[in-house]
Structures are given as structure tokens and as C-alpha cells.
């Protein structure tokens, strides 16, 4: 009897449809959330504040700006608080007052000068009033561009990733109004570009934040495709694992082969102008465990965001396309999950790339450069870009060298480095140039293959990685490499980047593409 049952169970085991073939299945068994993030405050522009609104006053010095239209009793209560607290109203200063006057809350923010400081003032206002359950009126700006920049900062600063929070009451989402005589012109500026740019940054942050049991190469493609649906001028090409094998892309296929999720290459072209495109290629490792070269446990969870480069190029393309920018770009996501397992690639393996070059795998954890190698060669072969910028969470060394204030910039040509630095200054996403010295290329010389992916000879890691990537970009294509390992994630709130995924690169690449098109 017992034996018979056992035999039955065993026979069933081989055929039951729900018996997992491999320990990690391609889809999660129980979906952890069926919701989107909670709505944020919609951004509006108005001539006068809504009744009952909390106030954010943009200050330039300690005196309330003229013509903000506060009731006299409120104005004098706020002035008394300014004096009592010694508030100076310089850039970065912030004073939150609650239970004062007849408004739910007042925050005074030093607005400083120039677009970046105005954005940050907007972001500070958003974060100070995050939990105030009332509409918000932002006062004190008379110039249309200033209003639009503050609104842009507000949008970036109020981002949240809360779709996995099951709390009963969602956070406040009453509207925020930017109040001033120039409201119509500010709205025009907002609608033309900044609304799209901030929505694109939010998409990038969503993709970065999403856990890797929900976001793998296939679901990255599905979600990104949905974001581009119906946007004019956009065409999408996706190569799945079988297609990548057929085309001989052994490097990206090799990275994915330890995972039940196959690799993908996703190419989104936005053609808003004639001429050769600018190619933006992003590293898209949806989880980097290190593969058989397994990473240590502390911080491994953050490697769910090792696809931040891919998310950034898709965000930039979305912003350009939705705002109908007169540019031609192709954004490329090189997607794979880097997992250990009996089918994973081994140190010592040799793989062959799309272009026929061989790579000796010395570290399964130097996988970003591998997926980029195939992605770059395919992009150049099929799309013939005049220039290519790759962006990747490539090396811990870049983060060790530069900390969290700069992405590492590598370029062969000074003129290219200059373009990137210019876009960085305009967008507020900072870069610092690092050396591509020929001596550091020795790090990738292999004894048995054309090139190897890692070494232990003491060459600086970020430069060695850059050399490896540059090896696949012919000299006649202008090229820049951005290593964002130090900036893709924020450990605490910043005015434009709440704690968590930063969306780094979307603003920088959006700005770059608008000013750098085929000659
Ligand atoms: N994704 C990591 C780099 C990384 C580390 C990004 C920390 C963000 C935060 C990358 O794939 C990696 O593992 N790089 C190795 C390269 C080495 C094996 C040559 C590294 O930095 O140690
Ligand atoms: Mn790695
Ligand atoms: Zn990685």
C-alpha cells in the first residue's frame, strides 16, 4: 500500500505540470504586488493659490518676496518666525513651519540663483511637504523659466517607489501649483519638455528599484515597450536568447546562461531627424550575483539595480521621443541576469562575440563589459551611429575613485569629453574625466584569446573596464563611456533624488542628444 502510493507519487512527479524543472523558475510563484506606485502630486501652474493650500515660499534672502499675496496676518506670523529662527534664505536654507497662521504648513526655501539651484529648491519643497495632506502652492517666482525649473525639481524630488507597501492610506497626492503671473508661459515650457523628462526619470527609477524577482530581461522589455507604445517616430527591435545565439553573440549569451531567464537585446530607435543616429548603449544586468565568481553578501541586494545604464538610456529615449525632439537616437539595453549554477559560465571559458572576437572569461563578475561588447558591435553594424555613448554600473573602482558626486567619464577625443562635460553642467548630472592611458590596456591582454575580461595586475579597475569596452568601438565612431557605479543609487535623500534609485543619466543623455547630432 505504502509502496504503491510512493510509486504513484514518483510517477506523478515526472509529469505534474507544476513540478519545477529547475530550482528558480522563470516567473515568481506569488506576485508580490498588483499595484502601481501611489499617485504623486500633479503639477499645475496658476495665477492664484487654491484655498487651504500649504505654502512653499521661494526666498532670496530673509525678506518675504514682494507680491506673494499673503494675507497680512499670515505674512506677519511668518516674518516673526523668520526673525525668531534667524532664517537667512540662502540657497539650501529651509524652514518648515507648522501650526502657524491659517495655513496647513509653510516651508521657506532659499532659492539661490540659476536653474540648478531653482530645481533643488523645488525638490526641497516637495520633500518638506511630503506628508502634508493638502494642496501645495509654490510662491515667490516671477519668471516663467524659474517656475518651470522649480516644478521640474519638485517632480524629481517627490518621486517614491511604494508599490510594495501595503499601508492602508496612500501618501498625500493633492495638487501642487506653481503660482505667478507668468503661469501660462511656465506651463508651456513644462509641457514642451520638462513634463516628459521628469516622467522618463520616474520610469528609469521604477525599473532600477524593481526587485529582480519581478524585473528580469523579459519583463524589462515588456515594461519598456509599454512605455513607448503609441509614441510617434519610435521603432523597437528585440532579440531574444535564441536570436542572440543565432547571431553569434556569445558574450551576452554566456553571461545569461546560469539563469533560467534568457538574455535580451532591446533597441529603441527614435527618428526625429535625418542623418546617422547617436547610439546610447546601457548595461542591463537585472541581477548581478557575480555568477560563479560570487559576490560577498553585504550589499548584494543592490545588484538588482545593475541594469541602471539600460534603464537610463531608455528613459532618455523616452523623454526625447515624447517631447518630439529633432534628434535621431538609438537606445540599446543589453539585458541578462548573472547567476551562478551548474549551467553558468566558468572562469577560464572563452566566448566569441558578434564581431568574431574571442574573450577569455577570467571573472564571471566582470559581466557588464561582456554584454556591452556584443551590444556595441551589433548596434554599430546595424544602425551605423556617428557616435556612441555607453553607460554602465561597471566597476566598484569608479565608485571608490570618485565617490557619489561624479560619474566616471572616459573618452578618446577631448572634443567628445567636452560635449559630455557641457551636457553634465547643463543637466546637473556631474561627470569627471578619468584616464584611458594605453598602459592600462595591458590589463585586458589574454594569453589564449583576443582579449580577457579581468585581471589581477593592479591596473586601475575603472580604466581597465573602459579599455575593454572601447576595444569594441572602432576609431571612426566617436565614443564616450560613463561608469555610474558610484551614482546610480542614493543612500539618503537629496533634493532631486530621494533615497534609492537616482535615475542618473536620463537628464544628462537627454541634454547631450539635443546638442549632439550627426554633422
Ligand atoms: N556591477 C558590478 C560593479 C558595481 C559594484 C556596481 C558596486 C555598483 C556597485 C560589476 O559587474 C562588477 O562586479 N565589477 C567588478 C569588476 C572586476 C571583477 C574586474 C568589480 O568592480 O569588482
Ligand atoms: Mn559583476
Ligand atoms: Zn555588474
XYZ file of C-alpha atoms and ligand atoms in Angstrom:
543
model
C 0.000 0.000 0.000
C 2.683 2.410 1.070
C 4.868 1.309 -1.811
C 2.062 1.726 -4.287
C 1.425 5.282 -3.098
C 5.104 6.038 -3.376
C 5.217 4.673 -6.922
C 2.183 6.735 -7.846
C 3.750 9.854 -6.399
C 7.003 9.205 -8.199
C 5.250 8.577 -11.495
C 3.269 11.756 -10.971
C 6.348 13.746 -10.105
C 7.809 13.361 -13.566
C 4.645 14.589 -15.259
C 2.865 17.061 -12.980
C 2.862 20.407 -14.751
C 3.674 22.417 -11.630
C 6.774 20.473 -10.696
C 9.584 22.991 -11.187
C 12.175 21.782 -13.647
C 14.819 23.963 -12.065
C 15.047 25.471 -8.626
C 14.490 29.026 -9.834
C 11.539 29.302 -12.146
C 11.211 31.929 -14.807
C 8.269 33.645 -13.100
C 7.625 34.246 -9.389
C 5.154 31.824 -7.834
C 3.208 34.503 -5.998
C 3.098 38.007 -7.380
C 4.146 40.452 -4.644
C 2.215 43.477 -5.881
C -0.560 44.077 -8.347
C -0.444 47.848 -7.984
C 1.463 50.751 -9.448
C 3.180 53.288 -7.192
C 0.790 55.604 -5.365
C -0.020 58.753 -7.346
C 2.136 61.812 -6.794
C 1.046 65.439 -6.619
C 0.026 66.538 -10.112
C 1.925 69.641 -11.252
C -0.093 72.727 -12.189
C 0.524 76.393 -12.906
C -1.868 79.022 -11.603
C -2.302 82.739 -11.091
C -3.523 82.339 -7.503
C -3.252 79.626 -4.843
C -6.094 77.217 -4.120
C -7.863 77.819 -0.808
C -6.491 75.750 2.059
C -3.143 75.145 0.360
C 0.097 74.602 2.220
C 2.687 77.136 1.111
C 6.208 76.830 -0.194
C 7.814 80.252 -0.460
C 10.909 80.605 -2.643
C 13.142 83.021 -0.757
C 16.068 85.111 -1.866
C 17.207 86.466 1.458
C 15.300 86.795 4.712
C 12.518 89.054 3.458
C 9.289 87.637 2.059
C 9.287 88.329 -1.694
C 7.127 91.225 -2.826
C 3.735 90.459 -4.273
C 3.297 86.908 -2.969
C -0.201 87.880 -1.933
C -0.221 86.505 1.624
C -2.932 87.668 3.991
C -1.369 90.316 6.279
C -1.857 88.184 9.407
C -0.094 85.216 7.777
C 2.706 87.425 6.482
C 3.422 88.878 9.889
C 3.327 85.451 11.596
C 5.838 84.136 9.035
C 8.037 87.230 9.403
C 8.088 86.726 13.163
C 9.184 83.107 12.686
C 11.916 84.166 10.219
C 13.293 86.592 12.785
C 12.999 84.152 15.681
C 14.753 81.339 13.819
C 17.411 83.541 12.229
C 16.481 82.178 8.795
C 18.721 83.693 6.120
C 17.088 82.490 2.913
C 20.335 81.486 1.199
C 20.489 78.612 -1.280
C 19.957 75.369 0.628
C 18.324 77.037 3.653
C 14.985 75.611 4.600
C 12.482 76.410 7.357
C 9.355 74.360 7.904
C 6.608 75.975 9.962
C 3.521 74.097 11.053
C 0.615 75.360 13.110
C 1.379 78.901 12.078
C -1.034 81.416 10.649
C -4.103 79.981 8.905
C -2.410 77.520 6.544
C -1.702 73.780 6.997
C 2.072 74.285 6.687
C 4.591 76.768 5.351
C 8.042 75.946 4.124
C 10.522 78.691 3.307
C 13.225 77.613 0.874
C 16.327 79.584 -0.126
C 16.112 79.568 -3.915
C 19.584 80.742 -4.882
C 20.474 81.644 -8.455
C 20.417 79.733 -11.687
C 18.451 76.735 -12.927
C 20.137 74.000 -10.869
C 19.571 75.809 -7.575
C 15.959 76.503 -8.524
C 15.397 72.820 -9.274
C 16.889 71.917 -5.921
C 14.692 74.465 -4.160
C 11.675 72.825 -5.812
C 12.871 69.395 -4.702
C 13.349 70.596 -1.124
C 9.823 71.986 -1.062
C 8.463 68.654 -2.296
C 10.255 66.694 0.394
C 9.431 69.113 3.217
C 5.713 68.934 2.415
C 5.689 65.229 1.523
C 3.336 64.266 4.350
C 1.109 67.373 4.406
C -2.369 66.320 3.395
C -3.351 69.473 1.486
C -2.735 71.073 -1.890
C 0.569 72.935 -2.158
C 1.106 76.433 -3.582
C 4.650 77.421 -4.513
C 5.021 81.196 -4.246
C 7.654 83.812 -4.944
C 8.724 83.105 -8.533
C 8.027 85.760 -11.138
C 9.941 84.381 -14.138
C 8.354 81.639 -16.301
C 11.579 79.626 -16.657
C 12.221 79.822 -12.927
C 8.717 78.471 -12.300
C 9.249 75.626 -14.762
C 12.650 74.714 -13.262
C 11.225 74.678 -9.735
C 8.363 72.498 -10.958
C 10.868 70.144 -12.579
C 12.774 69.891 -9.297
C 9.541 69.307 -7.424
C 8.638 66.449 -9.753
C 12.059 64.805 -9.357
C 12.101 65.351 -5.600
C 8.668 63.900 -4.872
C 9.384 60.542 -6.534
C 8.564 57.470 -4.479
C 8.690 53.741 -5.037
C 5.936 52.347 -2.843
C 4.116 49.732 -4.864
C 5.122 47.021 -2.410
C 3.898 48.955 0.651
C 0.557 47.581 1.744
C -0.300 50.517 4.067
C -3.986 51.417 4.018
C -3.655 55.177 3.434
C -1.578 56.285 0.479
C 0.555 59.406 0.996
C -0.937 62.816 0.086
C -1.356 63.443 -3.624
C -3.212 66.769 -3.700
C -2.033 69.008 -6.498
C 0.940 71.340 -6.354
C 0.529 74.699 -8.059
C 3.309 76.998 -9.150
C 1.751 80.378 -8.626
C 2.657 83.536 -10.528
C 1.663 85.964 -13.242
C 3.772 84.001 -15.762
C 1.878 80.743 -15.145
C 0.771 80.263 -18.800
C 4.310 80.649 -20.181
C 5.679 78.378 -17.450
C 3.100 75.738 -18.326
C 4.128 75.903 -21.995
C 7.760 75.324 -21.023
C 6.773 72.479 -18.726
C 4.579 70.760 -21.318
C 7.179 71.014 -24.067
C 9.970 69.181 -22.293
C 10.143 69.012 -18.524
C 6.937 67.038 -18.020
C 8.342 64.339 -20.301
C 11.813 64.438 -18.819
C 10.538 64.038 -15.267
C 8.195 61.204 -16.294
C 11.135 59.498 -18.019
C 13.314 59.811 -14.906
C 10.470 58.215 -12.930
C 10.311 55.306 -15.397
C 14.061 54.781 -15.074
C 13.862 54.860 -11.264
C 10.934 52.431 -11.319
C 12.930 49.974 -13.423
C 16.003 50.364 -11.207
C 14.016 49.898 -7.994
C 12.033 46.888 -9.127
C 13.254 43.703 -7.401
C 14.942 41.146 -9.618
C 12.285 38.502 -8.978
C 9.942 40.849 -10.825
C 12.330 42.532 -13.274
C 14.328 40.181 -15.485
C 15.335 40.646 -19.118
C 11.909 39.646 -20.472
C 9.903 41.862 -18.125
C 12.314 44.783 -18.648
C 11.475 44.553 -22.344
C 7.729 44.293 -21.715
C 7.607 47.263 -19.363
C 9.803 49.441 -21.515
C 7.860 48.561 -24.644
C 4.655 49.585 -22.900
C 6.174 52.953 -22.004
C 6.914 53.630 -25.682
C 3.564 52.375 -27.007
C 1.987 54.876 -29.374
C 4.843 57.395 -29.224
C 5.384 58.697 -32.772
C 8.691 58.108 -34.542
C 9.649 55.118 -32.383
C 10.539 51.619 -33.591
C 11.528 48.778 -31.297
C 13.714 45.762 -32.099
C 14.066 42.941 -29.590
C 16.385 39.942 -29.905
C 15.653 37.048 -27.561
C 18.124 34.440 -26.367
C 17.610 32.195 -29.414
C 18.142 35.101 -31.799
C 21.266 36.177 -29.918
C 22.678 32.659 -30.269
C 21.809 32.550 -33.952
C 23.597 35.850 -34.492
C 26.690 34.616 -32.676
C 26.540 36.905 -29.650
C 28.398 34.520 -27.376
C 29.362 37.133 -24.788
C 25.856 38.227 -23.761
C 24.525 34.671 -24.067
C 27.359 33.417 -21.859
C 26.517 35.881 -19.084
C 22.871 34.761 -19.051
C 23.495 31.034 -19.251
C 23.488 30.425 -15.496
C 19.993 31.907 -15.211
C 16.608 30.495 -16.224
C 15.947 33.895 -17.808
C 17.469 34.216 -21.246
C 19.314 37.320 -22.383
C 17.672 40.048 -24.476
C 18.936 42.875 -26.622
C 16.420 45.715 -26.911
C 16.968 48.538 -29.380
C 14.641 51.527 -29.425
C 15.121 53.919 -32.303
C 13.590 57.382 -32.223
C 13.864 59.129 -35.540
C 13.080 62.807 -35.057
C 15.724 63.867 -37.599
C 17.552 62.590 -40.676
C 21.200 61.549 -40.612
C 23.088 58.909 -38.641
C 21.880 58.304 -35.099
C 23.549 58.877 -31.761
C 23.715 55.457 -30.088
C 23.165 55.180 -26.330
C 24.066 51.725 -25.033
C 23.269 50.681 -21.465
C 24.397 47.791 -19.282
C 21.285 45.867 -18.274
C 22.207 43.194 -15.733
C 18.872 42.654 -13.996
C 20.706 40.965 -11.133
C 24.445 40.652 -10.665
C 25.242 37.916 -8.174
C 28.763 37.782 -9.579
C 27.933 34.442 -11.204
C 30.364 31.678 -10.226
C 32.690 34.490 -9.121
C 30.049 35.041 -6.437
C 29.865 38.422 -4.737
C 30.005 38.703 -0.945
C 26.633 39.054 0.778
C 26.723 42.660 2.087
C 25.127 44.951 -0.468
C 24.387 42.191 -2.948
C 20.708 43.194 -2.917
C 21.652 46.472 -4.612
C 22.716 44.500 -7.659
C 19.022 44.403 -8.588
C 19.866 47.849 -9.993
C 22.826 46.665 -12.080
C 20.611 47.462 -15.074
C 20.705 51.190 -14.294
C 22.574 52.047 -17.504
C 19.966 50.281 -19.625
C 17.169 51.977 -17.692
C 18.844 55.366 -18.195
C 19.185 55.072 -21.978
C 15.542 54.012 -22.261
C 14.498 56.952 -20.090
C 16.483 59.369 -22.220
C 14.998 57.995 -25.442
C 11.500 58.202 -23.970
C 11.965 61.814 -22.967
C 13.330 62.751 -26.402
C 10.578 60.915 -28.256
C 7.691 62.133 -26.131
C 8.835 65.719 -26.421
C 9.344 65.239 -30.192
C 12.926 66.457 -30.062
C 14.502 66.951 -33.516
C 17.089 64.223 -32.937
C 17.891 60.709 -34.129
C 18.862 58.293 -31.365
C 19.005 54.562 -30.842
C 18.850 53.409 -27.224
C 20.129 49.904 -26.564
C 19.597 47.745 -23.479
C 21.968 44.781 -23.111
C 19.952 42.570 -20.784
C 20.967 39.465 -18.857
C 20.792 38.031 -15.356
C 24.185 36.973 -13.942
C 23.622 33.903 -11.781
C 25.723 31.003 -10.536
C 24.534 27.460 -11.170
C 25.535 24.289 -12.936
C 24.948 25.866 -16.329
C 26.764 29.130 -15.549
C 29.868 30.104 -17.460
C 33.182 29.413 -15.741
C 36.324 31.444 -15.237
C 38.643 30.231 -17.968
C 35.867 29.849 -20.535
C 36.352 31.502 -23.908
C 33.401 33.092 -25.709
C 33.054 34.554 -29.182
C 31.339 37.884 -29.841
C 29.068 39.071 -32.649
C 32.051 40.609 -34.420
C 34.061 37.386 -34.188
C 36.420 38.401 -31.383
C 37.235 35.925 -28.643
C 37.156 36.761 -24.934
C 38.690 34.772 -22.126
C 36.477 34.922 -19.034
C 38.690 35.479 -16.017
C 35.947 36.704 -13.736
C 32.271 35.870 -14.055
C 31.723 39.096 -12.104
C 33.151 41.285 -14.884
C 29.969 40.619 -16.854
C 28.869 44.150 -17.745
C 31.653 44.629 -20.274
C 30.709 41.289 -21.850
C 27.101 42.200 -22.556
C 28.228 45.623 -23.772
C 30.717 44.067 -26.211
C 28.003 42.300 -28.197
C 25.510 45.141 -27.859
C 28.003 47.710 -29.150
C 29.140 45.633 -32.122
C 25.584 44.831 -33.173
C 24.454 48.441 -32.790
C 27.316 49.762 -34.913
C 26.791 47.056 -37.546
C 23.044 47.584 -37.908
C 22.448 51.247 -37.062
C 25.702 52.919 -38.215
C 25.759 55.603 -35.491
C 28.097 58.612 -35.869
C 28.796 58.423 -32.144
C 28.177 56.033 -29.287
C 27.873 56.648 -25.568
C 27.732 53.669 -23.254
C 26.589 53.911 -19.645
C 27.110 51.195 -17.075
C 27.359 50.343 -13.388
C 30.655 48.837 -14.464
C 33.198 48.913 -11.646
C 33.329 49.326 -7.901
C 36.633 51.072 -8.663
C 34.848 54.043 -10.273
C 32.838 54.488 -7.116
C 35.950 54.156 -4.927
C 37.796 56.758 -7.027
C 35.058 59.374 -7.399
C 32.624 58.735 -4.579
C 28.992 59.604 -5.175
C 29.240 63.072 -6.733
C 30.519 62.198 -10.215
C 30.091 59.528 -12.821
C 33.393 58.449 -14.359
C 33.797 59.751 -17.913
C 36.159 58.161 -20.409
C 36.709 59.432 -23.940
C 39.418 59.165 -26.564
C 38.774 62.611 -28.009
C 38.898 65.833 -25.991
C 36.050 67.215 -28.087
C 33.817 64.308 -27.087
C 34.752 64.695 -23.419
C 33.896 68.378 -23.786
C 30.426 67.592 -25.106
C 29.712 65.288 -22.203
C 31.026 67.792 -19.660
C 28.897 70.511 -21.227
C 25.766 68.389 -21.020
C 26.652 67.500 -17.436
C 26.934 71.154 -16.433
C 23.597 71.969 -18.053
C 21.715 69.000 -16.694
C 23.212 68.994 -13.213
C 24.358 65.368 -13.512
C 28.095 65.651 -12.949
C 30.906 63.723 -14.618
C 34.664 63.640 -14.034
C 37.060 62.564 -16.743
C 39.293 59.590 -15.997
C 42.304 58.244 -17.897
C 42.270 55.872 -20.855
C 46.035 55.605 -20.724
C 47.443 52.965 -23.110
C 49.426 51.429 -20.257
C 46.189 50.368 -18.605
C 45.137 48.399 -21.678
C 47.653 45.709 -20.669
C 45.081 44.585 -18.131
C 42.983 43.016 -20.881
C 45.697 41.165 -22.815
C 44.937 37.431 -22.844
C 47.382 34.556 -23.333
C 44.926 32.391 -25.226
C 42.181 34.652 -26.619
C 41.969 38.075 -28.296
C 41.203 39.800 -25.016
C 40.304 38.898 -21.412
C 37.643 40.427 -19.209
C 39.562 40.943 -15.967
C 42.959 40.587 -14.374
C 44.854 40.973 -11.136
C 47.833 43.022 -12.291
C 46.856 46.141 -10.399
C 45.746 48.304 -13.313
C 43.053 50.759 -12.142
C 39.782 48.899 -12.464
C 37.637 51.630 -13.979
C 40.226 52.334 -16.691
C 40.686 48.642 -17.446
C 36.920 48.300 -17.846
C 36.787 51.334 -20.106
C 39.574 49.939 -22.288
C 37.703 46.666 -22.605
C 34.522 48.405 -23.748
C 36.449 50.738 -26.080
C 38.045 47.726 -27.726
C 34.693 47.123 -29.443
C 34.211 50.676 -30.706
C 36.114 51.387 -33.957
C 38.199 54.556 -34.042
C 35.929 56.161 -36.643
C 32.976 56.184 -34.224
C 33.137 58.924 -31.587
C 32.813 57.268 -28.211
C 32.321 58.076 -24.553
C 31.970 55.686 -21.639
C 30.151 56.569 -18.413
C 30.799 54.441 -15.326
C 27.906 55.153 -12.965
C 28.713 52.634 -10.209
C 29.055 55.472 -7.668
C 25.939 57.427 -8.582
C 23.153 55.030 -9.591
C 21.851 54.716 -6.027
C 21.437 57.244 -3.179
C 21.815 56.183 0.427
C 19.926 59.220 1.723
C 17.544 61.868 0.382
C 18.911 64.546 -1.935
C 16.707 67.405 -3.141
C 16.326 65.957 -6.643
C 16.959 62.327 -5.727
C 15.056 60.766 -2.853
C 16.863 57.866 -1.159
C 17.082 54.924 -3.566
C 17.389 54.755 -7.349
C 18.745 58.036 -8.750
C 17.831 57.751 -12.419
C 21.326 59.057 -13.168
C 21.975 59.624 -16.853
C 18.478 60.378 -18.122
C 18.856 64.148 -17.810
C 22.470 64.061 -18.951
C 21.798 61.982 -22.080
C 18.603 63.866 -22.935
C 20.600 67.095 -22.842
C 23.519 65.581 -24.756
C 21.360 64.241 -27.597
C 19.689 67.608 -28.131
C 23.043 69.251 -28.737
C 24.990 66.454 -30.456
C 23.675 65.249 -33.792
C 25.348 63.884 -36.926
C 27.426 66.548 -38.695
N 28.084 45.563 -11.160
C 29.423 45.443 -10.696
C 30.049 46.777 -10.331
C 29.390 47.529 -9.210
C 29.822 47.360 -7.915
C 28.388 48.431 -9.476
C 29.223 48.072 -6.904
C 27.795 49.136 -8.453
C 28.205 48.964 -7.174
C 30.300 44.818 -11.786
O 29.685 43.877 -12.578
C 31.443 44.143 -11.128
O 31.223 43.195 -10.438
N 32.640 44.658 -11.352
C 33.825 44.102 -10.808
C 34.855 44.091 -11.909
C 36.040 43.230 -11.628
C 35.655 41.771 -11.467
C 37.030 43.385 -12.777
C 34.269 44.972 -9.650
O 34.048 46.181 -9.659
O 34.807 44.423 -8.698
Mn 29.707 41.945 -11.760
Zn 27.655 44.095 -12.791
